[in-house]
Coordinates of C-alpha atoms and ligand atoms in Angstrom, one line a residue:
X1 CA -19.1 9.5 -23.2
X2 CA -19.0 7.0 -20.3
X3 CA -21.9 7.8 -17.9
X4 CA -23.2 6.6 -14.4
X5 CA -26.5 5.8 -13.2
X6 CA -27.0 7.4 -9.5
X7 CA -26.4 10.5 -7.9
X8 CA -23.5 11.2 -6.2
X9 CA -23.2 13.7 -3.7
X10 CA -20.8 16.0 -4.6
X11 CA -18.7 19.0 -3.4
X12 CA -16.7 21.4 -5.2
X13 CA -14.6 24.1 -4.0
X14 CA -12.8 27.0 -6.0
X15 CA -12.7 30.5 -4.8
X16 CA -13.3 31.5 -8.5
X17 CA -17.0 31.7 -9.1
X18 CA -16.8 31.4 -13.1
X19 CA -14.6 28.1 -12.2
X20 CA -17.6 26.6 -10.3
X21 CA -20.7 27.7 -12.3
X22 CA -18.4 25.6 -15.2
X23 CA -17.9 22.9 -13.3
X24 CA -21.5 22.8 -12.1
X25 CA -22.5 23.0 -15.3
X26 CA -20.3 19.9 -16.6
X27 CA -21.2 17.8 -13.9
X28 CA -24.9 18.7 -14.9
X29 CA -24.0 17.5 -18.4
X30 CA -22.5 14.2 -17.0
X31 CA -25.7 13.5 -14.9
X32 CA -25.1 15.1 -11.6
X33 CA -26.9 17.4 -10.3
X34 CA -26.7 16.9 -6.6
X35 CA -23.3 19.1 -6.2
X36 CA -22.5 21.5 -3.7
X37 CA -20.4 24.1 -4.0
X38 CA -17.8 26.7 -2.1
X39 CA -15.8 29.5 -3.1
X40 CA -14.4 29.4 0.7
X41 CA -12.2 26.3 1.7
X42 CA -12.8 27.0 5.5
X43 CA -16.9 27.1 5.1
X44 CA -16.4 23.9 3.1
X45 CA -14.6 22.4 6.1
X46 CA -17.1 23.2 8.4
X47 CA -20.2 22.2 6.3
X48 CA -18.0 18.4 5.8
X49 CA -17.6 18.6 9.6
X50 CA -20.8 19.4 10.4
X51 CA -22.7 17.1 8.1
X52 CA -20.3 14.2 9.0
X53 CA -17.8 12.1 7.5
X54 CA -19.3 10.5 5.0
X55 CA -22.3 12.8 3.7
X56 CA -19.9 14.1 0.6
X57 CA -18.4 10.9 -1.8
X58 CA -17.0 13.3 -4.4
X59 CA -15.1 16.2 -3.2
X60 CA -13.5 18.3 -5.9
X61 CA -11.1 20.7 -5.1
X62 CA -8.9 23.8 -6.6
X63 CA -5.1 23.8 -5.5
X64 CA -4.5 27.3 -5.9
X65 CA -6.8 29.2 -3.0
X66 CA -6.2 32.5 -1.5
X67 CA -6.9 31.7 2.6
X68 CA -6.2 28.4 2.7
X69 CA -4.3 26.5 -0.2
X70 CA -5.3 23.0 -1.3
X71 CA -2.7 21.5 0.8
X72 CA -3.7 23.1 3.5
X73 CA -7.1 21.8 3.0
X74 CA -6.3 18.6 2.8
X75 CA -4.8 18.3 6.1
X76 CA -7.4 19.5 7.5
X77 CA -9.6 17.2 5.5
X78 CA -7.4 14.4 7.7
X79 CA -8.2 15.9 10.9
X80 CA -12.1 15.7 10.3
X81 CA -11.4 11.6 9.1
X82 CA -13.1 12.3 5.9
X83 CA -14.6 9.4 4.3
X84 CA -15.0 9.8 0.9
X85 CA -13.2 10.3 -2.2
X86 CA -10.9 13.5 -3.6
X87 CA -10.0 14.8 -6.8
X88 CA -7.3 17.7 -7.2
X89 CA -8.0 20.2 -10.0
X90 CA -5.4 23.1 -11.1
X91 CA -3.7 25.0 -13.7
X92 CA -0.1 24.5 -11.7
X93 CA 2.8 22.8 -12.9
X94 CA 2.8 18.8 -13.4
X95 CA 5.6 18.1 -10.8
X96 CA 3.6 20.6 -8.0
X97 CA 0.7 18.5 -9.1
X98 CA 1.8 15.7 -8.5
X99 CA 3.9 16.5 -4.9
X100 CA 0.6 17.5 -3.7
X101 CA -0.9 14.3 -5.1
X102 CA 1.7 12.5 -3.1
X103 CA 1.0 14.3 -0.2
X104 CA -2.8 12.9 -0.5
X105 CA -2.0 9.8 -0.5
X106 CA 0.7 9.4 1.7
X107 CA -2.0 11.0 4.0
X108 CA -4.3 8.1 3.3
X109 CA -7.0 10.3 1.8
X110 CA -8.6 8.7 -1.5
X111 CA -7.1 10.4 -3.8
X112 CA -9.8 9.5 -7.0
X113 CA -7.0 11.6 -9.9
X114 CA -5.9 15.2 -10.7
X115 CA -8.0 17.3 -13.5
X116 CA -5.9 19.9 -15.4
X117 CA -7.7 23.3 -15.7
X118 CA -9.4 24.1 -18.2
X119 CA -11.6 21.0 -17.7
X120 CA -12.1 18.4 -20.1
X121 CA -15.6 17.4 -20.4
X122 CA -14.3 13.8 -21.0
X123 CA -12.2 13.5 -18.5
X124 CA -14.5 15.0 -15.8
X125 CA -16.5 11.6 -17.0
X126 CA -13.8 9.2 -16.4
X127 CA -13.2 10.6 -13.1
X128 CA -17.3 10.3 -12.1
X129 CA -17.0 6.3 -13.5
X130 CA -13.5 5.9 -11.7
X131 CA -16.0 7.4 -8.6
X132 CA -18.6 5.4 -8.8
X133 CA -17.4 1.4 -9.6
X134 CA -20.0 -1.0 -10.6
X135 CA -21.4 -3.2 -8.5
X136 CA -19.1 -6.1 -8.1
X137 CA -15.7 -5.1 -8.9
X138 CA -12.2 -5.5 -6.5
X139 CA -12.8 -1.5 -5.3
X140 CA -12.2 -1.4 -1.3
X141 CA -15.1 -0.2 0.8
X142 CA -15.2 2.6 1.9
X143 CA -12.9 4.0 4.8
X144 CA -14.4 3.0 8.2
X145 CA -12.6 3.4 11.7
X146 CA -12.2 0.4 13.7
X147 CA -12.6 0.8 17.8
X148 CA -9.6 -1.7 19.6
X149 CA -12.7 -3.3 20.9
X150 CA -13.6 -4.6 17.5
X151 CA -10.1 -4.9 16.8
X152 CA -9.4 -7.4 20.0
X153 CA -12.2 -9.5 19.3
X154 CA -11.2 -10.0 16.0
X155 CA -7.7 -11.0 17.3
X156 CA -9.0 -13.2 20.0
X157 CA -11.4 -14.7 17.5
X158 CA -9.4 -15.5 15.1
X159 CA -11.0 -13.4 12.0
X160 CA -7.8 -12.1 10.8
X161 CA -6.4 -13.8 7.5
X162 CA -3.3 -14.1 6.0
X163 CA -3.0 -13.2 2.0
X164 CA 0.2 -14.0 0.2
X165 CA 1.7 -12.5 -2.4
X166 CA 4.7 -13.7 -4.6
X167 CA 7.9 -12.7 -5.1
X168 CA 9.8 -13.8 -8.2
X169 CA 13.3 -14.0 -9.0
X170 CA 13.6 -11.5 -12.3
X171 CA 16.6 -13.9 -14.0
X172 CA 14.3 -17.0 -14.4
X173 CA 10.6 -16.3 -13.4
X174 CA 11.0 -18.9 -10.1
X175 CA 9.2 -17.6 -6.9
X176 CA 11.0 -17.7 -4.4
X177 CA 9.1 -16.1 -1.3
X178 CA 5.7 -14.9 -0.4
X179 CA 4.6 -11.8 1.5
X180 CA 2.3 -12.4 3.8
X181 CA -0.1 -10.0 3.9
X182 CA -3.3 -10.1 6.8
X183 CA -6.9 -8.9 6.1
X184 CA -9.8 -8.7 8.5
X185 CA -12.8 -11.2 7.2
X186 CA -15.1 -9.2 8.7
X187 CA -18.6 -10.7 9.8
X188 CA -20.5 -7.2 8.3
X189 CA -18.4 -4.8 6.2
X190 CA -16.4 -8.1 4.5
X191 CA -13.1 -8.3 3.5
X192 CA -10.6 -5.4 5.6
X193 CA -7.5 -4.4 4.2
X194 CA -4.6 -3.9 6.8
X195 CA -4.3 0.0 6.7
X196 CA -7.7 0.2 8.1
X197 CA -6.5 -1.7 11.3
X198 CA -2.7 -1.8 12.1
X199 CA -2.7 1.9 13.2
X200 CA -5.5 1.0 15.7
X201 CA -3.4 -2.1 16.7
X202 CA -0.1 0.1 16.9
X203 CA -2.1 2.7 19.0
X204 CA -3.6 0.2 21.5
X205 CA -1.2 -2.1 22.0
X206 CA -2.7 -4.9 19.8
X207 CA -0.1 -5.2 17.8
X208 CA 2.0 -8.3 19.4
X209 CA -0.7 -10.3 19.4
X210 CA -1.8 -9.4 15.8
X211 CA 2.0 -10.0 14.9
X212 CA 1.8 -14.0 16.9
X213 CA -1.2 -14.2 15.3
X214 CA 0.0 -13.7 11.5
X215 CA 3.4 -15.4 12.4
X216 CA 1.6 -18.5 13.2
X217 CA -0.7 -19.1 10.6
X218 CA 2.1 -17.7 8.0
X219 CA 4.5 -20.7 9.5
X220 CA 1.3 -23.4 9.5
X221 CA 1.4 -22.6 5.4
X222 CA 4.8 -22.4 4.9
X223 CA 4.6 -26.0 6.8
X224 CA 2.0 -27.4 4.8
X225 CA 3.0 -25.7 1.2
X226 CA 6.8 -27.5 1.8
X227 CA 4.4 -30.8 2.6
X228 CA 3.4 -30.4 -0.5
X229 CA 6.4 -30.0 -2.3
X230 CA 6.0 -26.2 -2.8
X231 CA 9.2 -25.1 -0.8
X232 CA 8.3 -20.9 -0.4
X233 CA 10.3 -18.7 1.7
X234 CA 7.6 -16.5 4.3
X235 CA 7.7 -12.9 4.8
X236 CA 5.8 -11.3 7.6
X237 CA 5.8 -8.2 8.1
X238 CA 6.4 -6.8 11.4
X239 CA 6.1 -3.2 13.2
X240 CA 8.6 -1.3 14.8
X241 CA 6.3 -1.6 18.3
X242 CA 6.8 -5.1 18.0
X243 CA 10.5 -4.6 18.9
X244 CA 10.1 -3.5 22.0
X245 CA 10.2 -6.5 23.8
X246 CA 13.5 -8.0 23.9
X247 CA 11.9 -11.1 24.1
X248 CA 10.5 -10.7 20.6
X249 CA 13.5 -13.0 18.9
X250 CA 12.7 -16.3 21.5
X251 CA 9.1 -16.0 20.7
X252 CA 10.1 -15.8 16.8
X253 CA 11.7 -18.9 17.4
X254 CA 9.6 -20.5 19.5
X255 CA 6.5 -20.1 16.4
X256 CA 9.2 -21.4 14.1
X257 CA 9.7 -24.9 16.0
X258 CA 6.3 -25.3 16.8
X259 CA 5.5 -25.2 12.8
X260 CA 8.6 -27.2 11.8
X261 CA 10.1 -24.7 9.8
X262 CA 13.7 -23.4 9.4
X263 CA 14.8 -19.8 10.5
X264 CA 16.6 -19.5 7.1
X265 CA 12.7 -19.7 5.1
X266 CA 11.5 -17.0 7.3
X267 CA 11.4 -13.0 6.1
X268 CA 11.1 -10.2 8.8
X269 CA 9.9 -7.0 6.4
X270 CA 10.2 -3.9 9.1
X271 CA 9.1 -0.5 8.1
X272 CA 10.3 2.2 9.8
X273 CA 7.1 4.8 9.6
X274 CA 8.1 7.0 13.0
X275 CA 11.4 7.6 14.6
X276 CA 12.7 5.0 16.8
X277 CA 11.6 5.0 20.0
X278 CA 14.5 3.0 21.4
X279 CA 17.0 2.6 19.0
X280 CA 19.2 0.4 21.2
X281 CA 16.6 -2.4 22.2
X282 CA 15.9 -2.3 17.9
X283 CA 19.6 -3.6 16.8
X284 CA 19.7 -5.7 19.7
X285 CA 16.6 -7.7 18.6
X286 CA 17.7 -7.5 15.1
X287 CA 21.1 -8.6 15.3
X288 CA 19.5 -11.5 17.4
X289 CA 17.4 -12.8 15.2
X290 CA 19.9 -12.4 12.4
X291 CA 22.5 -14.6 14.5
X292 CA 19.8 -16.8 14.7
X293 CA 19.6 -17.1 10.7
X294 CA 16.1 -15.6 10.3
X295 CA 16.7 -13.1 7.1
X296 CA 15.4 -9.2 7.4
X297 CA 14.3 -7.3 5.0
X298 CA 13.9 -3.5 4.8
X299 CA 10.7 -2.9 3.8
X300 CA 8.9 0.4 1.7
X301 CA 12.9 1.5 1.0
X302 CA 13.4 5.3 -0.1
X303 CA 10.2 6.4 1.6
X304 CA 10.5 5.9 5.5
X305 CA 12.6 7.9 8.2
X306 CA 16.5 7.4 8.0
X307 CA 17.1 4.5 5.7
X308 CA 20.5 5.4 4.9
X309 CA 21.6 5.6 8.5
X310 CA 18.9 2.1 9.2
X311 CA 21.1 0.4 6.2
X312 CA 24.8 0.9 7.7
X313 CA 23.6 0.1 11.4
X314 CA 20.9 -3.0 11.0
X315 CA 21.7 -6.3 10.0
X316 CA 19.5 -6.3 6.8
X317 CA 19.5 -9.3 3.8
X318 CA 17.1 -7.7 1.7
X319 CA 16.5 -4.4 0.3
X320 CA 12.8 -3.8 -0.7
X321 CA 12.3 -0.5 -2.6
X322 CA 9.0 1.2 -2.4
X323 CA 6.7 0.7 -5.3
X324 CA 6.5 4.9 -5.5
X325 CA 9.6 4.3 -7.2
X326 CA 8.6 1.4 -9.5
X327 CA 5.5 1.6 -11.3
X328 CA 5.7 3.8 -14.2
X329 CA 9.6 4.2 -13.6
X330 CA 10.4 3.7 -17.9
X331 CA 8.6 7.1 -17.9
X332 CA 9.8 9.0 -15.3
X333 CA 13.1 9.8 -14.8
X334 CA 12.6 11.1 -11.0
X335 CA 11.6 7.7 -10.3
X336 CA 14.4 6.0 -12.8
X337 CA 17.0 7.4 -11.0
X338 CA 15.9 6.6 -7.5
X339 CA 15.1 3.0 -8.8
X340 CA 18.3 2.6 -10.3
X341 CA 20.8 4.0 -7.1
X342 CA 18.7 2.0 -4.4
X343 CA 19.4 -1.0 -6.6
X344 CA 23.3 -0.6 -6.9
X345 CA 23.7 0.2 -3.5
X346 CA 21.7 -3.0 -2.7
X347 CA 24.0 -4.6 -4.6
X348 CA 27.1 -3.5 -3.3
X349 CA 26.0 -3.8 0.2
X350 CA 25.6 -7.5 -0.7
X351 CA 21.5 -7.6 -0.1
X352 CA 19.3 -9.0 -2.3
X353 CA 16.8 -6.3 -4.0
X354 CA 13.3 -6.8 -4.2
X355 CA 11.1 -4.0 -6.0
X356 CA 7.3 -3.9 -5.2
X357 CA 4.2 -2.8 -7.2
X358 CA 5.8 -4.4 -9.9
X359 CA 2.1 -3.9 -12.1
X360 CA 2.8 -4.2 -15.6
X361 CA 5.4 -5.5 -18.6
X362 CA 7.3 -2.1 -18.4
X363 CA 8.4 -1.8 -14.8
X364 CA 9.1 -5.8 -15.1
X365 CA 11.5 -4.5 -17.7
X366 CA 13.1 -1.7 -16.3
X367 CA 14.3 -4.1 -13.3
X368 CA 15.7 -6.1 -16.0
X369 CA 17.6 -3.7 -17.3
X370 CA 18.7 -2.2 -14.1
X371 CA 19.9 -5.7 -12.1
X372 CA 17.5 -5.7 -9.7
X373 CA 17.0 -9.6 -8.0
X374 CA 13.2 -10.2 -7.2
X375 CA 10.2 -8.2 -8.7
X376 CA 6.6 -8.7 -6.3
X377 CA 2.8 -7.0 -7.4
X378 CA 0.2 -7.3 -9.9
X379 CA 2.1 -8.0 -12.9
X380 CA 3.0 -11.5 -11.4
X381 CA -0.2 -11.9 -8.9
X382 CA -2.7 -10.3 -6.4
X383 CA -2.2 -11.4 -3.1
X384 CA -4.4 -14.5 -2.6
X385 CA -5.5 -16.6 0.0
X386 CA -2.9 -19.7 1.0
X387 CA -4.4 -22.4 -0.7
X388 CA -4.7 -20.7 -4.1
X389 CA -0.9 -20.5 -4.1
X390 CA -0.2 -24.1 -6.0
X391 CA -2.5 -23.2 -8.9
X392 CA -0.6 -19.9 -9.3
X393 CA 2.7 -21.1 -9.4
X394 CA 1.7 -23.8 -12.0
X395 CA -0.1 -21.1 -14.2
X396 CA 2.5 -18.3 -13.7
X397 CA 5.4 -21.1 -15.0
X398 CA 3.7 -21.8 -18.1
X399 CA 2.5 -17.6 -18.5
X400 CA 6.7 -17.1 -17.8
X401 CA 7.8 -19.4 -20.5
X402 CA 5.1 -18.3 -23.0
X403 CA 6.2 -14.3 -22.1
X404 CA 10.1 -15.5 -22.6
X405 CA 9.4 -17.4 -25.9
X406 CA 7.0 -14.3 -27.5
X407 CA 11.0 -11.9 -25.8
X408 CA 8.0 -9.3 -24.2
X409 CA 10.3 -9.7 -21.1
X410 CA 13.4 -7.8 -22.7
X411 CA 13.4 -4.0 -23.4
Ligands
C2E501 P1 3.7 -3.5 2.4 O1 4.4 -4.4 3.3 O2 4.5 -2.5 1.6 O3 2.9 -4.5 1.4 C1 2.7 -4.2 0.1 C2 1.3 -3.6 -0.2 O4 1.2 -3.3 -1.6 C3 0.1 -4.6 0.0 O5 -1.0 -3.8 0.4 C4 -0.1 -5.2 -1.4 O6 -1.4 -5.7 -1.5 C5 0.1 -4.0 -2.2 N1 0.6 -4.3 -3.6 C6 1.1 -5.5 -4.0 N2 1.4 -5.4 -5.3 C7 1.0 -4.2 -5.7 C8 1.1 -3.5 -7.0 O7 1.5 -4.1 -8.0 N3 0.6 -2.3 -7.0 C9 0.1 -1.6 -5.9 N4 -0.3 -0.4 -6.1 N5 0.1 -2.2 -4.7 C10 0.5 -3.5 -4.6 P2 -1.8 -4.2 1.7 O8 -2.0 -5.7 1.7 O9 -3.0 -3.3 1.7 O10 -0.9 -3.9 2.9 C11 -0.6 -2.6 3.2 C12 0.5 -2.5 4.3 O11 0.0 -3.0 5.5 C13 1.7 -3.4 4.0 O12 2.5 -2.7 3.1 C14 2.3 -3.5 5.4 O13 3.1 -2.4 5.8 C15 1.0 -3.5 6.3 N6 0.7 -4.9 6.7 C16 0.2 -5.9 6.0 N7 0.1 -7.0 6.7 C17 0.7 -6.7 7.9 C18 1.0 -7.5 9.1 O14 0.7 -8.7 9.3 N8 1.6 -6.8 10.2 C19 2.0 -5.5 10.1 N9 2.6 -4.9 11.1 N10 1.7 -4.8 9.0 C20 1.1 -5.4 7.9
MG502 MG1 5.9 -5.6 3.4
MG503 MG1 6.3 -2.3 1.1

């Protein structure tokens, strides 16, 4: 039985006391005895509100509630910026499960799993492991809210970072574009992923000089890769606020003559998260920098408001379906079939398809099997800083041929 070696402060809610003195008592088993507990969602609200954001890491909770449900719950959870981590437990169905697993993390809470009821002592463990990672491991720190203060001194000193992550064609291994993806070297909390800052920068008005920001230093790389003979197309990712300006296409093209680099190399990725504000002002930029050759990508495709009606009015090359539709996709047929339509009508809209979260051998070979052009995550490489791109095309040529030769890539 895996075990861990501190205390974490727990919380677990179920409005059925025999649930909780169970759970209490396998958490006890496991180690932890510093657990909290609430038959009444609301009173757990306020006790999280009043003790703070970040007094609870562990919060267990029962789907099925009389008063408020778990859903319910975690909305509210939301409101009161909750810091720590979550873990779903109930007897319901798998696909209600997992809808209201969804809904946790589209929500941006940390969703840590889902424990079926009864409890198994076993996996209860896991989860507390899963909880608690050892010291030194890839985990992300915990959740902390950036003021536009920080966020503009950041900007102005430079401490934002652009990641890159390849994309590879599926036929023959060759990458042929990066995503460029920023972080936040932070001087105290370290390395910030981009979730944690690009709403503040969207809310405050940050975000066009985030986007110049990442636009240059992605166009300086793409420069000095193709120096180097290493000739990458660059994908930056843009927001929709950034399409406001109607100037946005000239100062696109501006960046791109002062790094030397050709419109055709460079990738817009937009995500549509909200309605339009100004849907006008959005295909005239678009269709702008189209006729000026720079290639546009829909990004996080099946997930995002309209993309049917965004596909038949913008000028899009590339189709980039949403990795909730790719990873585990051989064993869900939801998924499958999503995966497989967005695919085709990629392909007979005439735009290339890219799938992302690409994280192991069997979504690699269910893109096979289903045509799709470009596969991007974990299975082919982290994102990584600029300069560790050369060794990782070198080592991912020779992992390729190896994975061809041993036919692991075929289903
Ligand atoms: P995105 O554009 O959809 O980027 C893909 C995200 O998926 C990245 O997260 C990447 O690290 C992650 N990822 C890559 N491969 C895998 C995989 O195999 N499995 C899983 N589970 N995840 C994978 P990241 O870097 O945290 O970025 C999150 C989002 O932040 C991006 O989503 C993008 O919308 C936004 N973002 C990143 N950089 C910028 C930027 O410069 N400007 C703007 N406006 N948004 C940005
Ligand atoms: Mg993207
Ligand atoms: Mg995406």
């Amino acid at each position: 039985m895996p075990t861990i070696d501190r205390q974490l402060r727990i919380m677990a809610i179920d409005d059925d006391p025999f649930e909780l003195k169970l759970m209490t008592h396998q958490l006890s088993m496991l180690g932890q005895d510093d657990v909290v507990v609430f038959s009444d969602p609301v009173a757990a609200l306020d006790r999280i509100e009043e003790v703070g954001e970040d007094a609870f890491e562990l919060v267990f909770c029962d789907l099925q509630m009389p008063g408020i449900d778990g859903i319910t719950f975690q909305r509210r959870l939301v409101r009161s910026h909750f810091g720590g981590q979550l873990v779903l437990f109930s007897g319901e169905d798998d696909r209600t499960v997992q809808a209201a697993a969804n809904l946790a993390r589209r929500q941006n809470l940390r969703l840590l799993g889902i424990l079926k009821k009864p409890i198994d002592l076993k996996a209860l463990g896991d989860i507390l492991v899963a909880a608690a990672p050892a010291a030194g491991t890839d985990a992300r720190p915990s959740r902390k809210r950036y003021s536009h203060e920080e966020l503009r001194r950041a900007i102005d000193q430079k401490e934002l970072i652009n990641y890159y992550q390849p994309k590879v064609l599926i036929a023959t291994g060759q990458p042929i574009e990066v995503e460029c993806l920023v972080r936040w070297q932070h001087p105290d909390d370290g390395l910030v992923f981009p979730d944690q800052f690009i709403p503040v920068a969207e809310e405050h008005g940050l975000i066009d000089d985030l986007t110049q920001l990442v636009l240059t230093n992605a166009l300086h790389q793409a420069a000095h890769w193709r120096e180097h003979g290493l000739s990458l197309r660059v994908a930056v990712n843009i927001s929709m606020d950034n399409l406001g300006s109607l100037d946005f296409p000239e100062q696109v093209m501006a960046a791109l003559e002062a790094a030397g680099v050709p419109a055709e190399s460079l990738i817009l990725e937009v995500t549509e998260s909200r309605l339009m504000q100004d849907p006008v002002a959005v295909l005239d930029i678009l269709t702008r920098l189209r006729l000026r050759r720079v290639r546009l990508s829909i990004d996080d495709f099946g997930i995002g408001h309209s993309s049917l009606a965004q596909l038949r009015d913008l000028p899009f090359d590339e189709l980039k379906i949403d990795r909730s539709f790719v990873h585990g996709a051989h064993a869900n047929p939801q998924k499958r079939a999503i995966l497989h339509g967005s695919i085709d009508m990629g392909r007979q809209l005439g735009m290339q398809t890219i799938a992302e979260g690409v994280e192991d051998i069997e979504d690699w070979r269910v893109l096979k099997d289903l045509g799709c052009d470009l596969a991007q995550g974990y299975f082919c490489a982290r994102p990584m800083p600029g300069e560790a791109m050369p060794a990782w095309v070198t080592e991912w040529k020779q992992r390729f041929i190896v994975l061809e030769r041993e036919g692991v890539l075929l289903s």
